CSV table of C-alpha atoms in Angstrom, one decimal:
chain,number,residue,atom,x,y,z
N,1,UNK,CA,81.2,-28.5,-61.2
N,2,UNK,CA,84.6,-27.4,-62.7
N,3,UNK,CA,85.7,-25.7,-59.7
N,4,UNK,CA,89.5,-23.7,-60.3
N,5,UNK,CA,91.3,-24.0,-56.8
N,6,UNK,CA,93.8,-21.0,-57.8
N,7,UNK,CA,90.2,-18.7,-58.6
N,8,UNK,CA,89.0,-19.7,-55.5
N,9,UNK,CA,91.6,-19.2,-53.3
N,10,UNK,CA,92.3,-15.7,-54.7
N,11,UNK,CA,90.2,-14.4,-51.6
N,12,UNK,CA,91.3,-17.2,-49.3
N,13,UNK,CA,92.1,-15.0,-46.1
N,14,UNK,CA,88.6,-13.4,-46.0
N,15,UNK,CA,87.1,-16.6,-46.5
N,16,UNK,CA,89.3,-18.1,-43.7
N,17,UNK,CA,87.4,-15.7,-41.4
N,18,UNK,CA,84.3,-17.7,-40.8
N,19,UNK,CA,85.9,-21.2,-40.8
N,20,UNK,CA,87.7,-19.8,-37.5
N,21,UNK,CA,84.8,-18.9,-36.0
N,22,UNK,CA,83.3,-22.1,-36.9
N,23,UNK,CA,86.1,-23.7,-35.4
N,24,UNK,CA,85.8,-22.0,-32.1
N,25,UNK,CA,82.2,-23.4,-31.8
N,26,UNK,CA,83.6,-27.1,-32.0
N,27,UNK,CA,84.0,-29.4,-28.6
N,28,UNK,CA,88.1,-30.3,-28.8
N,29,UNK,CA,88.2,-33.5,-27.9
N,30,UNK,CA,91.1,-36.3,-28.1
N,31,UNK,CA,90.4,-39.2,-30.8
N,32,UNK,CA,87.4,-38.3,-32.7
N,33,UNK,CA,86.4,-40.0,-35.7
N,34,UNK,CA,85.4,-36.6,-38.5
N,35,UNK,CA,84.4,-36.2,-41.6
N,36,UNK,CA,84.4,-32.4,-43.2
N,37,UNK,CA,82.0,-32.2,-45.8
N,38,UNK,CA,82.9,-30.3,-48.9
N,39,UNK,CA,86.7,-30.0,-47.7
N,40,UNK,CA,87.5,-28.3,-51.0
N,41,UNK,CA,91.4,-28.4,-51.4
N,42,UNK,CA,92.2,-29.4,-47.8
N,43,UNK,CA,93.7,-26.6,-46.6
N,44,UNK,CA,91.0,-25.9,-43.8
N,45,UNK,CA,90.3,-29.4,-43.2
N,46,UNK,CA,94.2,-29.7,-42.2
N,47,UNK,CA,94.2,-26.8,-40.3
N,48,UNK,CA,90.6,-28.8,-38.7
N,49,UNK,CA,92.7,-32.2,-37.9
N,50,UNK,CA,95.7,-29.7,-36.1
N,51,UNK,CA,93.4,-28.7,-33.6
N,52,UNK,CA,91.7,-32.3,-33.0
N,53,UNK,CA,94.8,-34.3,-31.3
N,54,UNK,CA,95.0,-38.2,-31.7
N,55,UNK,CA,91.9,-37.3,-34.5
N,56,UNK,CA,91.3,-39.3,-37.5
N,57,UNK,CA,89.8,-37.1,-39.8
N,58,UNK,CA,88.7,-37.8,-43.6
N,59,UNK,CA,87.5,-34.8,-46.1
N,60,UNK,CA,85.1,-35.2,-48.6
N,61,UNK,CA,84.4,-33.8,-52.0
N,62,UNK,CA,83.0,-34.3,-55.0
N,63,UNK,CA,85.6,-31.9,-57.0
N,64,UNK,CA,88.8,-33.6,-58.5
N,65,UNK,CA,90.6,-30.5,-59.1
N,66,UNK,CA,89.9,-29.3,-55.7
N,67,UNK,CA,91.0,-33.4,-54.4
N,68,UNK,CA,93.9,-33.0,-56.4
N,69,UNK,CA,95.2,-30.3,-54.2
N,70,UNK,CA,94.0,-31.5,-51.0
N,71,UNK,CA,96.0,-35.1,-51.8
N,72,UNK,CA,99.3,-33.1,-51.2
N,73,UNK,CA,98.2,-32.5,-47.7
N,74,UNK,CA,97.3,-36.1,-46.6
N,75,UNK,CA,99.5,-37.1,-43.9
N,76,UNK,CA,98.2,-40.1,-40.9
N,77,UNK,CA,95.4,-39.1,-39.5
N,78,UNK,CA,94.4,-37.1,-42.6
N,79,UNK,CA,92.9,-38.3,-45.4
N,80,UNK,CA,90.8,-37.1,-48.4
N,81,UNK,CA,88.2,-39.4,-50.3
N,82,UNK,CA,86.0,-38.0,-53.9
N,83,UNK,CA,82.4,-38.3,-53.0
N,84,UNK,CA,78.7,-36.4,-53.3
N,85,UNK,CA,77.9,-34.9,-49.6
N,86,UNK,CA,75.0,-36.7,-50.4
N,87,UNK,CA,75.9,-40.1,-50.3
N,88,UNK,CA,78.5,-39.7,-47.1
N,89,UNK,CA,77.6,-42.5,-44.4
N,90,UNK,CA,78.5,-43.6,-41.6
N,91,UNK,CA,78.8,-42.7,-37.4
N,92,UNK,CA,81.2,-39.6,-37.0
N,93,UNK,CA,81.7,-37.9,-33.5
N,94,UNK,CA,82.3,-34.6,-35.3
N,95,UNK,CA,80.4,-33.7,-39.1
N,96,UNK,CA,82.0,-30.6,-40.3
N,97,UNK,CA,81.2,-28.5,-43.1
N,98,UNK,CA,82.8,-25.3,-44.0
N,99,UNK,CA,80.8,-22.9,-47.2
N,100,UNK,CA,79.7,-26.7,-49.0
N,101,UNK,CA,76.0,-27.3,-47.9
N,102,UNK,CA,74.4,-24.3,-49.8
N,103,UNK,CA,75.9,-26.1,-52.8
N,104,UNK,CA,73.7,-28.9,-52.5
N,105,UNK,CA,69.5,-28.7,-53.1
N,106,UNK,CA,66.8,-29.5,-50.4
N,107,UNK,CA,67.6,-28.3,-46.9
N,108,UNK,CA,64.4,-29.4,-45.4
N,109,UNK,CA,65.6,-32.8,-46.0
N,110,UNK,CA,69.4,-32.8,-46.1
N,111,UNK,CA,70.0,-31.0,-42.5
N,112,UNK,CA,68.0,-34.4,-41.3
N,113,UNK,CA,70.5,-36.4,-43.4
N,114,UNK,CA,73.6,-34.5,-42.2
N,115,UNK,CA,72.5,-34.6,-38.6
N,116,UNK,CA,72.0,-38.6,-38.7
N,117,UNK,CA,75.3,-39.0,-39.3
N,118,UNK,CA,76.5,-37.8,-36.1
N,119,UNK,CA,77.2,-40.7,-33.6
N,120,UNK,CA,75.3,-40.0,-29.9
N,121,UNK,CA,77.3,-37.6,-28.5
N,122,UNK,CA,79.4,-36.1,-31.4
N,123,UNK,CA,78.1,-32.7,-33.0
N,124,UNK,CA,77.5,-31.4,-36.1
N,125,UNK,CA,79.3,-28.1,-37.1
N,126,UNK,CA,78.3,-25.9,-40.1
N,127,UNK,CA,79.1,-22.7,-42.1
N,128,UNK,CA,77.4,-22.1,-45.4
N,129,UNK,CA,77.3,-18.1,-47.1
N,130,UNK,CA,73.8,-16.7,-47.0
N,131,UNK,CA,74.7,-13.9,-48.7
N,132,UNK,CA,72.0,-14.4,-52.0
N,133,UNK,CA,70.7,-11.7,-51.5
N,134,UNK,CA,72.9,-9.2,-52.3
N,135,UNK,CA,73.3,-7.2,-55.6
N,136,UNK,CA,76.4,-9.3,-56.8
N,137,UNK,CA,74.0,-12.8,-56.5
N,138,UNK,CA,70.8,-10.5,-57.7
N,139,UNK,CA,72.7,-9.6,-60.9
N,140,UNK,CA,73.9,-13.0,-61.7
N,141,UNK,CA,70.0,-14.3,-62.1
N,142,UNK,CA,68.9,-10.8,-64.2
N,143,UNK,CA,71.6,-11.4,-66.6
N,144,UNK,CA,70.8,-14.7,-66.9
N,145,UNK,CA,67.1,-14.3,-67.4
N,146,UNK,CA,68.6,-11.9,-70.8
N,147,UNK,CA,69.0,-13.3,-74.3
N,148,UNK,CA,71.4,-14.6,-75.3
N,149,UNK,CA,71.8,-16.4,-71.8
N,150,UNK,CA,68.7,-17.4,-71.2
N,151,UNK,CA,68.1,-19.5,-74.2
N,152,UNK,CA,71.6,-20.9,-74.0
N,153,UNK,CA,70.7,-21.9,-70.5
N,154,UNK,CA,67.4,-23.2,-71.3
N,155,UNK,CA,65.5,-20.8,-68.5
N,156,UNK,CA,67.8,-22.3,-65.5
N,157,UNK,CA,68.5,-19.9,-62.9
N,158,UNK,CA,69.8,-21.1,-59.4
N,159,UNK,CA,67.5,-20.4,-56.6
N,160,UNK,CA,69.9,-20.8,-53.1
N,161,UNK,CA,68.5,-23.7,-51.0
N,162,UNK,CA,69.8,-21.6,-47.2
N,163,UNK,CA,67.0,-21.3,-44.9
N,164,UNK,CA,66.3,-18.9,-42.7
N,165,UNK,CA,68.5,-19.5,-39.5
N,166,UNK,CA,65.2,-20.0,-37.2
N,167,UNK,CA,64.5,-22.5,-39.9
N,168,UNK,CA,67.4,-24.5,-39.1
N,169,UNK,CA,67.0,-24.5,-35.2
N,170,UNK,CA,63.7,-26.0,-35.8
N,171,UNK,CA,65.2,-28.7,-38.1
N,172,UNK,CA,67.7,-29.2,-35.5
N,173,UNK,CA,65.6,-29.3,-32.6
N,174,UNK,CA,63.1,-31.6,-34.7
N,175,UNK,CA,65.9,-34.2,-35.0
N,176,UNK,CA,66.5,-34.0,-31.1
N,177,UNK,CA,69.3,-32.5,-30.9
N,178,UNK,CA,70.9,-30.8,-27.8
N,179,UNK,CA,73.1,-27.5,-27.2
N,180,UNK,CA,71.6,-26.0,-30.8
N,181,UNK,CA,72.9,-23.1,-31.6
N,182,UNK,CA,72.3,-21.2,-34.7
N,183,UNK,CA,73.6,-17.7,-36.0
N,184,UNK,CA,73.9,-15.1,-39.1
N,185,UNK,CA,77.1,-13.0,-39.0
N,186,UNK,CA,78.0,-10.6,-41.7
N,187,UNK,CA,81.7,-10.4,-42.9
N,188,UNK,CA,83.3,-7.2,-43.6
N,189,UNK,CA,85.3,-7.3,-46.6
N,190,UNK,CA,87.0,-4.5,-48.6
N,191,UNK,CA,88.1,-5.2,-52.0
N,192,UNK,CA,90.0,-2.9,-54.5
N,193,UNK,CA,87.1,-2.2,-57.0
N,194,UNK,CA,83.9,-3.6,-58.8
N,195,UNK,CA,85.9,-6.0,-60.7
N,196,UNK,CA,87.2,-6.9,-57.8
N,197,UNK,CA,83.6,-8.3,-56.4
N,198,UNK,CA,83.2,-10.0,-60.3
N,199,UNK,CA,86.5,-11.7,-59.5
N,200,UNK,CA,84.6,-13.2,-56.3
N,201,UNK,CA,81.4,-14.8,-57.5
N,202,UNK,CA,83.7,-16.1,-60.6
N,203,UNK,CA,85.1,-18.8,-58.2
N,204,UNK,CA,81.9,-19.4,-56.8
N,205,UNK,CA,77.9,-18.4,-57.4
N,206,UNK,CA,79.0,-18.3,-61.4
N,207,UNK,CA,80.6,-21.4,-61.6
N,208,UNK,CA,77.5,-23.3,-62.1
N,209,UNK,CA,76.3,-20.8,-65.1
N,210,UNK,CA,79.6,-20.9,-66.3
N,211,UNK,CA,79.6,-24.8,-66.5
N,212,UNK,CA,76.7,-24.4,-68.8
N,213,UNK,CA,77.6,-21.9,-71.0
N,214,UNK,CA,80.7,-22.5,-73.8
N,215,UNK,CA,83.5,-20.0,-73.8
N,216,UNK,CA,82.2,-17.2,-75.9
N,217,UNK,CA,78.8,-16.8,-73.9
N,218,UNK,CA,80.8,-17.0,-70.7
N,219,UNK,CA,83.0,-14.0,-71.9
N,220,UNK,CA,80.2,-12.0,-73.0
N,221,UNK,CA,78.4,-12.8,-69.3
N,222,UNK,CA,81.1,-11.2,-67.3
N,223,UNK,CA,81.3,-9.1,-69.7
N,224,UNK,CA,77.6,-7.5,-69.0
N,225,UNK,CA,78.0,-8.5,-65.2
N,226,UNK,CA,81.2,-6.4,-64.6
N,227,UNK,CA,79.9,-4.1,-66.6
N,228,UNK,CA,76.6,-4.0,-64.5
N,229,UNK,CA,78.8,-4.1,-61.0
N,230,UNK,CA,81.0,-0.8,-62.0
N,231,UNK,CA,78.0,1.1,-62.9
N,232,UNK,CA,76.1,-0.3,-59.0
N,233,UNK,CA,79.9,0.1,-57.0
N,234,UNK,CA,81.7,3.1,-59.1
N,235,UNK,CA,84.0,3.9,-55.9
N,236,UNK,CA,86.9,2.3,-54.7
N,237,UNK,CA,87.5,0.5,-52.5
N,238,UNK,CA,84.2,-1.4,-52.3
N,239,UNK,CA,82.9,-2.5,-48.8
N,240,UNK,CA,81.2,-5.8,-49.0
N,241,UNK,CA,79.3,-7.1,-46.6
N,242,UNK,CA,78.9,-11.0,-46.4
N,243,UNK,CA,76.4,-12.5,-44.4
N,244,UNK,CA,77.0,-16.2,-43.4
N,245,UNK,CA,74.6,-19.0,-41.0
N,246,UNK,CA,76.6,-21.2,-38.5
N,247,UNK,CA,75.3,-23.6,-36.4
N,248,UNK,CA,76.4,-26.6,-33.9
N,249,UNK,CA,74.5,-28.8,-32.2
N,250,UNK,CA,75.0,-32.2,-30.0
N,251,UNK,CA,73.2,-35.1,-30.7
N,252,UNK,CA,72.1,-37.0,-27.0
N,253,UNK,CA,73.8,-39.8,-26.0
């Protein structure tokens, strides 16, 4: 997907929030072989390798423009390789993924896939948003489902793949994994306005509408959304409440 680093990173200290307390669940250890899937432009993934001494660490993604930022951060023991999450192999002592895995279809099966490639007694780390349910996600499918959208789009809507988290502890425990744990937190976020909250899903839950739209129906979307979002959040500021599933687990030795 055309993902826009500068979009995206408009709101990059709220969405720092959860990589921390990702980061908190992980086992430091010296020399561990990592992979972060969906390492976007690299900043986190750096920030990832800092904390893992003696680490060799390698970030994946299947964005150019995203890669093209992260290459600026490459340094030994950091590296950054263009790639689907969904072909990634290999035996890693640490799989990381910060907000990628909602991006990509199928939990039932990937979780399985992501969890195999954790070597015996590395863990697997992950923070995806499970915030779909929320009026700024709910609005994005009704306009969608509205002409002239939903002929341009040919009746696609995205449905999120995210589970519920006891879903996930039962994949997890399924694949015989070890310390699982598994948790929903919501973020609380304060932006300026409703155009603020327009200016969020933008870099994200719109890009794939957007990527199938051409420029004029993609102006007349946001149009109609931010339109729709003032009339639902008329004050200011605008709390937003962001609800996110972590989990870690160890796989046995």
């Amino acid at each position: 997907m055309p993902w826009d680093p500068k979009r995206y990173h408009q709101f990059a200290s709220e969405r720092a929030a959860p990589f921390e307390d990702l980061l908190a669940m992980v086992d430091v250890r010296r020399g561990l072989r990592v992979v972060d899937l969906g390492c976007g432009s690299g900043e986190l993934t750096a920030r990832l390798a800092d904390v893992l001494p003696e680490s060799d660490v390698v970030g994946i993604d299947s964005s150019q423009e995203m890669l093209a930022e992260a290459a600026t951060l490459a340094r030994p023991g950091l590296r950054f390789e263009h790639a689907p999450i969904e072909t990634v192999t290999g035996d890693w002592d640490l799989v990381f993924s910060h907000a990628a895995l909602h991006w990509v279809e199928d939990h039932e099966s990937l979780i399985p896939r992501v969890y195999s490639l954790v070597a015996p007694g590395g863990q697997l780390a992950v923070q995806m948003p499970s915030n779909h349910g929320h009026l700024t996600h709910r609005l994005i499918v009704e306009i969608a489902r509205q002409e002239p959208f939903v002929s341009a789009l040919g009746g696609w809507t995205r449905t999120a793949p995210v589970l519920a988290i006891d879903r996930y502890a039962e994949l997890l425990h399924e694949c015989g994994a070890e310390r699982i744990t598994v948790i929903e937190k919501v973020y609380q976020h304060l932006l300026d306005d409703a155009d603020a909250l327009a200016d969020w899903t933008s870099g994200t839950a719109l890009v794939p509408y957007f990527e199938r739209l051409d420029d004029e129906l993609r102006a007349q979307f946001m149009q109609r959304y931010r339109s729709r979002l003032r009339k639902a959040f008329p004050r200011r500021p605008v709390y937003y409440p962001f609800r996110r599933t972590l989990f870690v687990a160890t796989k046995p030795l």
